[in-house]
mmCIF file of C-alpha atoms in Angstrom:
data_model
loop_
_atom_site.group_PDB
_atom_site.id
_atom_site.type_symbol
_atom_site.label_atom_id
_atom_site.label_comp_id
_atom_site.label_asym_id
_atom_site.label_seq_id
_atom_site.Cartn_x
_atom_site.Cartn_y
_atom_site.Cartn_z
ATOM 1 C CA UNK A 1 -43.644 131.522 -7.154
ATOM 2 C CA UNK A 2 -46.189 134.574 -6.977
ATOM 3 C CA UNK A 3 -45.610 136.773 -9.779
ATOM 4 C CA UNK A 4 -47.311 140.309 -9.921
ATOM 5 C CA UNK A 5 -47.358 142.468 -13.178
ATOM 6 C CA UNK A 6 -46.737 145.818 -13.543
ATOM 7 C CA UNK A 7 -49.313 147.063 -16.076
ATOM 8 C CA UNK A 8 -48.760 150.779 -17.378
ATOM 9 C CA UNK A 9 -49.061 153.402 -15.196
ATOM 10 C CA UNK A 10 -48.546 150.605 -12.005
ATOM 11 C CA UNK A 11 -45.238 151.015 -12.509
ATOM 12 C CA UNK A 12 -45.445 154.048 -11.472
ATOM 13 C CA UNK A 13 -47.864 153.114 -8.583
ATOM 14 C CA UNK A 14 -45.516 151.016 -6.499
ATOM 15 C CA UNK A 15 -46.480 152.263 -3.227
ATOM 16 C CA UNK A 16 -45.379 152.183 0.786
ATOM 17 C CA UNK A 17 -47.489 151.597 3.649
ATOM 18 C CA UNK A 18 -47.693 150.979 7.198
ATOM 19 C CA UNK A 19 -50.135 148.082 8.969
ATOM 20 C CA UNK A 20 -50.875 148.030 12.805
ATOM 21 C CA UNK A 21 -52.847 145.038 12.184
ATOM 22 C CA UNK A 22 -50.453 143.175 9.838
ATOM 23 C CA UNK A 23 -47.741 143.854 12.644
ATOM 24 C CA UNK A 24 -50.175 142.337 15.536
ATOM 25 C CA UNK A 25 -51.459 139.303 13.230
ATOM 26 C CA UNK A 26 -48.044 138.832 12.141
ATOM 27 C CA UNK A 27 -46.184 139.284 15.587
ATOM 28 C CA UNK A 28 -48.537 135.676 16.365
ATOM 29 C CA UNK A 29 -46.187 133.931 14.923
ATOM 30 C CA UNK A 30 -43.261 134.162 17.798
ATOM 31 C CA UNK A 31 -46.025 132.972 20.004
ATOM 32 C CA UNK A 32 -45.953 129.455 18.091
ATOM 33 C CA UNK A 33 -41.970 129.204 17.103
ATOM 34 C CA UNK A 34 -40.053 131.959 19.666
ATOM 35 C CA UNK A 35 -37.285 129.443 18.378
ATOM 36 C CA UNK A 36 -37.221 131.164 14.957
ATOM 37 C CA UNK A 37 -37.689 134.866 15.871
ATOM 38 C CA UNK A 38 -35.300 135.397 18.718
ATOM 39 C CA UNK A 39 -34.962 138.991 18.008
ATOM 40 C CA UNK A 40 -37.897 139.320 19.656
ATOM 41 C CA UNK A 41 -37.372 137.106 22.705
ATOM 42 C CA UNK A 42 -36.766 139.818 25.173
ATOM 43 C CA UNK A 43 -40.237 140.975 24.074
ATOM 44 C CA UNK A 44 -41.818 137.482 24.054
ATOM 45 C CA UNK A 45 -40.274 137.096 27.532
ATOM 46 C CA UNK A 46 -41.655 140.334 29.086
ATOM 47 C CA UNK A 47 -44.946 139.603 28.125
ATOM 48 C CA UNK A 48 -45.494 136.815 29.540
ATOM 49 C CA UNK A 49 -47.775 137.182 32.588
ATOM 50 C CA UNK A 50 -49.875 139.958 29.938
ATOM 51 C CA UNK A 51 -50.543 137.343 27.903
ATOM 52 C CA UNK A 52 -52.494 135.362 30.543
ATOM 53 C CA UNK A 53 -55.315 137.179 30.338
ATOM 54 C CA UNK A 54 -55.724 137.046 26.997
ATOM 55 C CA UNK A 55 -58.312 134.612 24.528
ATOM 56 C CA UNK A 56 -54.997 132.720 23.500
ATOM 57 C CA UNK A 57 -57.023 129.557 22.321
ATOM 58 C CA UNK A 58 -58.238 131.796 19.666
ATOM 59 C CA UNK A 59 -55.344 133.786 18.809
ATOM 60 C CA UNK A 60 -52.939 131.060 18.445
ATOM 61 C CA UNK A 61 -55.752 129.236 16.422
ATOM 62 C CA UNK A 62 -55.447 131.925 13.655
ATOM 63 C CA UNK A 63 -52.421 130.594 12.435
ATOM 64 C CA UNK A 64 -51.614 127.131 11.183
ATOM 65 C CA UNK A 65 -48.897 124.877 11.766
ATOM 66 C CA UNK A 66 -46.932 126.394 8.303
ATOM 67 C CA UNK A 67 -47.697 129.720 10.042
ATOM 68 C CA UNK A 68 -49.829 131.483 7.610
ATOM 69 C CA UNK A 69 -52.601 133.661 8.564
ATOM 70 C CA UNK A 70 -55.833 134.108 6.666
ATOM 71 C CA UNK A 71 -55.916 136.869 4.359
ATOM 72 C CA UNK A 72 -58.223 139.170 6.348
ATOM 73 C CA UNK A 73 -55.417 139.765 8.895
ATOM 74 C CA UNK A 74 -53.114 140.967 7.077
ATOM 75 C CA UNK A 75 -55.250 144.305 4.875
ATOM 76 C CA UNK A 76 -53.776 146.174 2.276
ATOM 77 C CA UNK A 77 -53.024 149.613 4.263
ATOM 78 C CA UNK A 78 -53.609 152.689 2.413
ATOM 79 C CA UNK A 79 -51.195 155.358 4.346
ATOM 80 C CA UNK A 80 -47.704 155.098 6.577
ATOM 81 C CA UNK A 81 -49.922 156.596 9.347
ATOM 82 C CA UNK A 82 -52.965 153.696 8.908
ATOM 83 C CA UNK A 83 -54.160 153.228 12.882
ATOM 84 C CA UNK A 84 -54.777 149.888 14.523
ATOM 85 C CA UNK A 85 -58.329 150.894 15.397
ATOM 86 C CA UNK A 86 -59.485 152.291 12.146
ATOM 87 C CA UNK A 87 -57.926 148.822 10.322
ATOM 88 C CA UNK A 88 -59.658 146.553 12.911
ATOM 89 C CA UNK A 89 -63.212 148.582 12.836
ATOM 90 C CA UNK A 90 -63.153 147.926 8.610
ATOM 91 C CA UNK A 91 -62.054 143.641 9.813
ATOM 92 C CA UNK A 92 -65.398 144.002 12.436
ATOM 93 C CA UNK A 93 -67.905 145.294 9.021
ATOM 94 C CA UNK A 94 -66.296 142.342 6.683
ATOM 95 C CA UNK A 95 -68.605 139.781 5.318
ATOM 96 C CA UNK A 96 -68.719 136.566 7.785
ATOM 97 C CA UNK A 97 -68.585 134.414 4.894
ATOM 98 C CA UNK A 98 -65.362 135.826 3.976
ATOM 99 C CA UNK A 99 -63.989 135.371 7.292
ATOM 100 C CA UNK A 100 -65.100 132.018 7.326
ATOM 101 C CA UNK A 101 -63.660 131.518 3.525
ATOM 102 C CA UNK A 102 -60.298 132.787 4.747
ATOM 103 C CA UNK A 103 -60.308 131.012 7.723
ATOM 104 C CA UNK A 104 -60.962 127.579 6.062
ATOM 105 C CA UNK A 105 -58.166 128.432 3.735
ATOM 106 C CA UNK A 106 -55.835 129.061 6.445
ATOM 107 C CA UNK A 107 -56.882 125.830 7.960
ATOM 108 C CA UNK A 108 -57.819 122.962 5.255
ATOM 109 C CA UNK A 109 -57.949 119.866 7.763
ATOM 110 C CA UNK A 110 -60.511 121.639 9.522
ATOM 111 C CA UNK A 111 -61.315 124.497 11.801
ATOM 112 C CA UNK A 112 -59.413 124.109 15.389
ATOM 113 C CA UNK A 113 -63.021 124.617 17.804
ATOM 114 C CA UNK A 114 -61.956 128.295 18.823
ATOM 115 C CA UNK A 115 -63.211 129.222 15.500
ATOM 116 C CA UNK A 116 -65.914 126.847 15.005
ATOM 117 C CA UNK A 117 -69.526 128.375 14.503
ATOM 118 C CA UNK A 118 -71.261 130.956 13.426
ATOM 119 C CA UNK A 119 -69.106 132.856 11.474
ATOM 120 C CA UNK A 120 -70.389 136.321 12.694
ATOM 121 C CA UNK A 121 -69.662 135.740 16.319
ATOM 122 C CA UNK A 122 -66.358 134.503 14.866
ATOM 123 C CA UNK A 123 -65.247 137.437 13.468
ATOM 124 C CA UNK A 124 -66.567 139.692 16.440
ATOM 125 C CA UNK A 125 -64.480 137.323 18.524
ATOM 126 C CA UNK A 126 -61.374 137.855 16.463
ATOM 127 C CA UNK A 127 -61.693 141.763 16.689
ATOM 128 C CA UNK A 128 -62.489 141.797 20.264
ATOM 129 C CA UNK A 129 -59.037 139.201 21.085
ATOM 130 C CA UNK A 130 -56.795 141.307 18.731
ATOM 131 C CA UNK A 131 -57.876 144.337 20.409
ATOM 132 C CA UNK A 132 -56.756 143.427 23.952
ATOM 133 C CA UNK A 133 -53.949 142.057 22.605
ATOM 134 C CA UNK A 134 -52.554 144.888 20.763
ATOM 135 C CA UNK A 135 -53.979 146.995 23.939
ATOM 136 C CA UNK A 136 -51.817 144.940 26.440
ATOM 137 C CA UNK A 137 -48.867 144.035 24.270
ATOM 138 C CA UNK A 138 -48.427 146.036 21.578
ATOM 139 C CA UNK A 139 -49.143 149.157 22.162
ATOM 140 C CA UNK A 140 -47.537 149.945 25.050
ATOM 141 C CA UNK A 141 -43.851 149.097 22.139
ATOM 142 C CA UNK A 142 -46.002 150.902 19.379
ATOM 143 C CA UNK A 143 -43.848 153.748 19.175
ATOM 144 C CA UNK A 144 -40.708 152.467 18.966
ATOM 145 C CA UNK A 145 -42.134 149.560 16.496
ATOM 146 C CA UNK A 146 -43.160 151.906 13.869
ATOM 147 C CA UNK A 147 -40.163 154.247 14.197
ATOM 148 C CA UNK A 148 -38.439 151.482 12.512
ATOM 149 C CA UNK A 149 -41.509 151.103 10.062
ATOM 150 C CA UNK A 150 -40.923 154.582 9.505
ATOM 151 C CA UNK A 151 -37.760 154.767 9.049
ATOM 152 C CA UNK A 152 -37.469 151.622 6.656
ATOM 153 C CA UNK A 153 -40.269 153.379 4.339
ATOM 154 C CA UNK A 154 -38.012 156.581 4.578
ATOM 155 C CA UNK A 155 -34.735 154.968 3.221
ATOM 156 C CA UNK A 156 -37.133 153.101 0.423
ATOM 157 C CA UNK A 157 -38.138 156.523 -0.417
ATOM 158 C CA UNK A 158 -35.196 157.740 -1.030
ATOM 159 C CA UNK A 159 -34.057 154.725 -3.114
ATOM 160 C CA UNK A 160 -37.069 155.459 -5.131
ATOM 161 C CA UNK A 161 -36.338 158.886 -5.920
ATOM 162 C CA UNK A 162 -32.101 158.081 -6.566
ATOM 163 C CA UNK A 163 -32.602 154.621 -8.515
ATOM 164 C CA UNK A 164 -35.945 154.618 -9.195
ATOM 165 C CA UNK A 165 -38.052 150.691 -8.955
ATOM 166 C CA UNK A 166 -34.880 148.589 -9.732
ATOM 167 C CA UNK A 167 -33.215 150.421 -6.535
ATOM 168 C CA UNK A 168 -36.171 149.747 -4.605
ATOM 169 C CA UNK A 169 -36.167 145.833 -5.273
ATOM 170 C CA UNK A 170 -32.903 145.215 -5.092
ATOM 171 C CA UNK A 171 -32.458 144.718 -1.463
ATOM 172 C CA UNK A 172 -35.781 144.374 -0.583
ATOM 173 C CA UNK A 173 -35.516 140.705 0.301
ATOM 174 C CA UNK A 174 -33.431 137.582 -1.494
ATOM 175 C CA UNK A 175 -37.068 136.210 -2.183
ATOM 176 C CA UNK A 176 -38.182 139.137 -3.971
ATOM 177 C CA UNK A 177 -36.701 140.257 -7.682
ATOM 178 C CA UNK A 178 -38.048 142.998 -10.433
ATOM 179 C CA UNK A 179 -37.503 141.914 -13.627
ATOM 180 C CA UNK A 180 -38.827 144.074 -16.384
ATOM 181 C CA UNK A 181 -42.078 144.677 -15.051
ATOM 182 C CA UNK A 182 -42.596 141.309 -13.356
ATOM 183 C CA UNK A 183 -42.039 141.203 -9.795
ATOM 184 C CA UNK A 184 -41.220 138.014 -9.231
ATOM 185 C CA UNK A 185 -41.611 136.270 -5.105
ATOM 186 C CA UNK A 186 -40.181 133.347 -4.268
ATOM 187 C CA UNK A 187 -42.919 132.036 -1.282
ATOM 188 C CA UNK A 188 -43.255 128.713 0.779
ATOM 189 C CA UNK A 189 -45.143 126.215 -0.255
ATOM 190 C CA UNK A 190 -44.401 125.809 -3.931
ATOM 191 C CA UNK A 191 -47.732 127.280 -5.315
ATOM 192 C CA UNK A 192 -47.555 129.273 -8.458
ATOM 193 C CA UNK A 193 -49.763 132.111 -8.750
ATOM 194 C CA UNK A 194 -49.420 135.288 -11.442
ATOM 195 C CA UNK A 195 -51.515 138.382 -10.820
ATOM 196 C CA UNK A 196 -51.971 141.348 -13.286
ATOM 197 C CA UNK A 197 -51.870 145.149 -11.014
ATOM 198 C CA UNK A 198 -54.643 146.133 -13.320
ATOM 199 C CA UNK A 199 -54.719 149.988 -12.019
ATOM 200 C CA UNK A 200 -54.651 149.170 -8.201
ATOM 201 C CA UNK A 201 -51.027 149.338 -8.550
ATOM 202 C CA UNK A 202 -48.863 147.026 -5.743
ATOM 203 C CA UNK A 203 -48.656 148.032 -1.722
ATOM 204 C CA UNK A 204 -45.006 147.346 -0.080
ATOM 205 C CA UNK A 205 -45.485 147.033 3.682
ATOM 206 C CA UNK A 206 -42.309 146.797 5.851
ATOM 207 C CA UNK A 207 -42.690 144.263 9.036
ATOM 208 C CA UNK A 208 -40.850 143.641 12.024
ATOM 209 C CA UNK A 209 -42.707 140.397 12.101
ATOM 210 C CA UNK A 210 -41.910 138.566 9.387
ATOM 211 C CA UNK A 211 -38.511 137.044 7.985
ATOM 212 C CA UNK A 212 -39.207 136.111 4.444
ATOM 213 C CA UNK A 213 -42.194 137.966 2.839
ATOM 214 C CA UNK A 214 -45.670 137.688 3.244
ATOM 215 C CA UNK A 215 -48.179 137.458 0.705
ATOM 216 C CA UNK A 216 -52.302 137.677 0.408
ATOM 217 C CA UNK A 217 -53.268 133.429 0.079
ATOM 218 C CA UNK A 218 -55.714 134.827 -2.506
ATOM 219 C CA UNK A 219 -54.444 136.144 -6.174
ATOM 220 C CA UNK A 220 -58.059 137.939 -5.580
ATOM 221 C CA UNK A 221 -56.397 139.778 -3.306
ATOM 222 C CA UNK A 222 -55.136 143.494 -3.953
ATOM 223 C CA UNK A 223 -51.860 143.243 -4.902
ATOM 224 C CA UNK A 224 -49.328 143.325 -1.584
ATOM 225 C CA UNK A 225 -45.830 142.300 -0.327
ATOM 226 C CA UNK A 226 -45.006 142.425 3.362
ATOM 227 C CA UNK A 227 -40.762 142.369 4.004
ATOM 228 C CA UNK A 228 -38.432 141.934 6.918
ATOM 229 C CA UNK A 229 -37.640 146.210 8.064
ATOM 230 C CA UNK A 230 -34.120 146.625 8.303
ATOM 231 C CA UNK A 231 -32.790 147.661 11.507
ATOM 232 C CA UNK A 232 -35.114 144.940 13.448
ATOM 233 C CA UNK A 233 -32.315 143.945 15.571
ATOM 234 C CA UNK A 234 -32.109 147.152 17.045
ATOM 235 C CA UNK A 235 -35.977 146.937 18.149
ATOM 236 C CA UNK A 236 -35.646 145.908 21.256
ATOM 237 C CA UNK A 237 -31.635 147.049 22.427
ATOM 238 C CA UNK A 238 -32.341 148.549 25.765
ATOM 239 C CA UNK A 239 -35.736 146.709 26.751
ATOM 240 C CA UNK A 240 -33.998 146.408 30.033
ATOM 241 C CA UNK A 241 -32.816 149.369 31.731
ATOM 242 C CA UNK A 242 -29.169 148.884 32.804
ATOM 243 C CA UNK A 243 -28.418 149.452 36.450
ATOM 244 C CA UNK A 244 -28.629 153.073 37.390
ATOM 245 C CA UNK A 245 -25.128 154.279 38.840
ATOM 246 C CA UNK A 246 -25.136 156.451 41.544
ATOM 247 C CA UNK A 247 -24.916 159.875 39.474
ATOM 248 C CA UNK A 248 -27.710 158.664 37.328
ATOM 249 C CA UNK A 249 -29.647 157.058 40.282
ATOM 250 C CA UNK A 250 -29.467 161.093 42.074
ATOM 251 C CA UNK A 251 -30.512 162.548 38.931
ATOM 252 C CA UNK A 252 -33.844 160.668 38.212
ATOM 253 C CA UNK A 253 -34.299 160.344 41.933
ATOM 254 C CA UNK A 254 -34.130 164.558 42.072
ATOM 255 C CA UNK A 255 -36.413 164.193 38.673
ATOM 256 C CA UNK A 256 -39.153 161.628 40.660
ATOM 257 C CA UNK A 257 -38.227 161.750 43.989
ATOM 258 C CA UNK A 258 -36.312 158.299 45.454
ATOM 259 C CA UNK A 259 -39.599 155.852 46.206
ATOM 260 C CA UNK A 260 -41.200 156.823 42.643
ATOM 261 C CA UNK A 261 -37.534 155.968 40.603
ATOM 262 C CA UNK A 262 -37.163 152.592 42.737
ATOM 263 C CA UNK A 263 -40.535 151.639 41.342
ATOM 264 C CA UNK A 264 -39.655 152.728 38.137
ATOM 265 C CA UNK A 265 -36.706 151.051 38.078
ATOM 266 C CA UNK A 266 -38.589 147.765 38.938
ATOM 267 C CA UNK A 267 -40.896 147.686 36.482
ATOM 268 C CA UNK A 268 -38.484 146.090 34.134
ATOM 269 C CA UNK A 269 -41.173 143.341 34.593
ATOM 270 C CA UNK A 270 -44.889 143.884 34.747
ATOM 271 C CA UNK A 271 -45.695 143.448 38.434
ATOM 272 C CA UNK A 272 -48.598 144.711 40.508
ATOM 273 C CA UNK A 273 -48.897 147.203 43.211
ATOM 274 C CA UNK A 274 -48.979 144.791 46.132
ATOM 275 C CA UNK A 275 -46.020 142.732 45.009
ATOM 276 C CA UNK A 276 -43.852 146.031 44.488
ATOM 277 C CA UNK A 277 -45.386 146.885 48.255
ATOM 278 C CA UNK A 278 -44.034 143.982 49.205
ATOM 279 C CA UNK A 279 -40.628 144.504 47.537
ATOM 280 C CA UNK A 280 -40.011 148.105 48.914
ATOM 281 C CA UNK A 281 -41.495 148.082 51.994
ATOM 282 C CA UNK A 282 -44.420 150.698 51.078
ATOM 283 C CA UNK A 283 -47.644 150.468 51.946
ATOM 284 C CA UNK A 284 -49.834 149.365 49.059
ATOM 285 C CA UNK A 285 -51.980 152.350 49.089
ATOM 286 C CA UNK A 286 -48.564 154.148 48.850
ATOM 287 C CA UNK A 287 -47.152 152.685 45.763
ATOM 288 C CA UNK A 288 -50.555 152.886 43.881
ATOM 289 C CA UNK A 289 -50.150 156.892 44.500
ATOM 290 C CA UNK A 290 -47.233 156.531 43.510
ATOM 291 C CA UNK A 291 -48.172 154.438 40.539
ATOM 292 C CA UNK A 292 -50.985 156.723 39.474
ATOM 293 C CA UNK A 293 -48.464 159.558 39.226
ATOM 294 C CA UNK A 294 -46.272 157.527 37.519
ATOM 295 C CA UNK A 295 -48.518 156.332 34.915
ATOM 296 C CA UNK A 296 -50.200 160.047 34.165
ATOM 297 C CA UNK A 297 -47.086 160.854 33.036
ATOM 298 C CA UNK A 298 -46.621 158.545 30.531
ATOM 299 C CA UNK A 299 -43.797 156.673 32.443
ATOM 300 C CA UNK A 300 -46.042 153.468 33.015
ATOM 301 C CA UNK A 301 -49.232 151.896 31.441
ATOM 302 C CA UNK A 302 -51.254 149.166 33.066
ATOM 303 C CA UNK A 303 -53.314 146.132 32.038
ATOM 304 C CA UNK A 304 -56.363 144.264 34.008
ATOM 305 C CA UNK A 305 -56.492 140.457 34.387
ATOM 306 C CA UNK A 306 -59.014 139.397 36.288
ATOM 307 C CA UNK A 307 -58.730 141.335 40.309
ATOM 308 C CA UNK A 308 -54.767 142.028 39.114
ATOM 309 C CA UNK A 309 -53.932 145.060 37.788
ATOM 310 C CA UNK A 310 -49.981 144.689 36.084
ATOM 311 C CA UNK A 311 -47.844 147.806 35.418
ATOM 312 C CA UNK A 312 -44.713 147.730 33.325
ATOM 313 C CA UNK A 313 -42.688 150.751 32.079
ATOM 314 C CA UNK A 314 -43.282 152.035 28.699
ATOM 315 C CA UNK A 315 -40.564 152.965 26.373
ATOM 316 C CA UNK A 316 -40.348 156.522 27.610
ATOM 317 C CA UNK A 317 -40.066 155.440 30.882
ATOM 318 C CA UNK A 318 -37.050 153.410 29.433
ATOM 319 C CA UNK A 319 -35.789 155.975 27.835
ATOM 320 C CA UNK A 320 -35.804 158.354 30.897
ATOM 321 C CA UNK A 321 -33.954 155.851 32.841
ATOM 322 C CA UNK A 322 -31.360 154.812 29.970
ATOM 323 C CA UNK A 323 -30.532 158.531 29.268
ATOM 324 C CA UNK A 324 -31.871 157.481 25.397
#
């Protein structure tokens, strides 16, 4: 059981946020146990092949077999609009020792060897691996990920002002209860921990990644509470685009043109320009012009691995072809 107090004006300075990097630290979870998130298997299953060319010995080595991540990967955000690169540019000037104190809190039997040695070219190798990731597979479902950030700190908001803290907490999660001006979590593990506000008053962070709540290891920590979103099982409706019919399939084609809405259409999957050549019967140098076009407009994004280049539609591209 953690237990924060409210002291004096804190109660007052229960606050909302929104964390880019808590999302992508947390979202390493479904790479360990897809079994236990499958909300997010068509997301898990789509990137796939981008995940190939990522450090994945390291990544997956950041959290342990309980799933918890060291403390330094999930920062108390300051705003609803915090950005990725901002959060992970403070994680690259953090002292190595705390990295390496956070890491061999995560992991008590030892450290697995992608984050053995100096603890410096650790933590510039963490940065560096969460950066591609969230470049490849995150960002490209940013948007629609923290619309439902957004909108979960919106109705919270509102609670606020109707009901005041009580409304807030009551349906925050089961784990989670206000009583007086304890808030009292109920967290895996069994550890008891109590932790005065003391004037830096307690950060809320909604997550689409997590499905209890998610706490700083560390009572040193400033005070913060990560919580399941609501309306996470909405996230990903539509990540495939449903067959065009043939009034839809005229209307995008007269949009893009026939060649440039067939590609479109089959980037449901990341793929590269030689194996959608292959599939349409263009010439490669074709489809990449077609690609480039494509992808200036916002319709596609694309990811190196190695000599392969992978496109996949983004989520406007979905949204052109699902008429959302």
């Amino acid at each position: 059981m953690l237990t924060y107090r409210l002291d004096g004006t804190d109660l007052g300075a229960v606050r909302f946020a929104v964390s880019p990097l808590g999302e992508l630290s947390l979202s390493l979870r479904t790479w360990r146990e897809p079994g236990r998130y499958p909300l997010h298997l068509p997301w898990l299953q789509r990137t796939i092949p981008l995940r190939s060319g990522l450090d994945t010995d390291l990544l997956l080595a950041l959290t342990n077999e309980r799933l918890s991540l060291p403390d330094f990967l999930t920062p108390r955000p300051h705003s609803p609009l915090t950005r990725l690169d901002d959060e992970l540019g403070r994680m690259a000037a953090l002292d190595p020792d705390v990295v390496a104190e956070d890491l061999a809190e995560v992991h008590r039997d030892g450290l697995p060897p992608a984050l053995r040695g100096d603890p410096a070219v650790t933590r510039d190798r963490i940065v560096a691996a969460l950066a591609e990731y969230g470049r490849v597979c995150l960002e490209p479902w940013w948007p629609r990920v923290r619309t439902v950030l957004e909108a979960d700190v919106v109705h919270r908001g509102r609670r606020l002002a109707q009901g005041g803290l009580p409304a807030v907490f009551e349906d925050l999660s089961p784990r989670i209860r206000l009583e007086g001006d304890l808030v009292r979590v109920q967290l895996r593990g069994g550890h008891t921990a109590e932790r005065a506000t003391s004037g830096e008053g307690l950060t809320l962070v909604p997550s689409t990644f997590t499905l209890g709540v998610t706490a700083p290891i560390s009572v040193a920590e400033a005070p913060l509470l990560q919580y399941p979103a609501r309306g996470v099982g909405t996230l990903w409706e539509g990540e495939r685009a449903r067959q065009l019919d043939d009034g839809q399939h005229e209307a995008v084609s007269a949009l893009l043109g026939p060649t440039r809405t067939e590609l479109l259409v089959a980037l449901a999957e990341p793929a590269s320009s030689s194996e959608l050549g292959l599939r349409s019967g263009v010439t490669t140098s074709a489809v990449n012009q077609h690609l480039r076009a494509l992808r200036a407009a916002g319709l596609l994004t694309s990811a190196r691995h190695g000599r392969l280049v992978l496109y996949r539609r983004t989520d406007l591209g979905d949204r052109l072809l699902t008429g959302g």
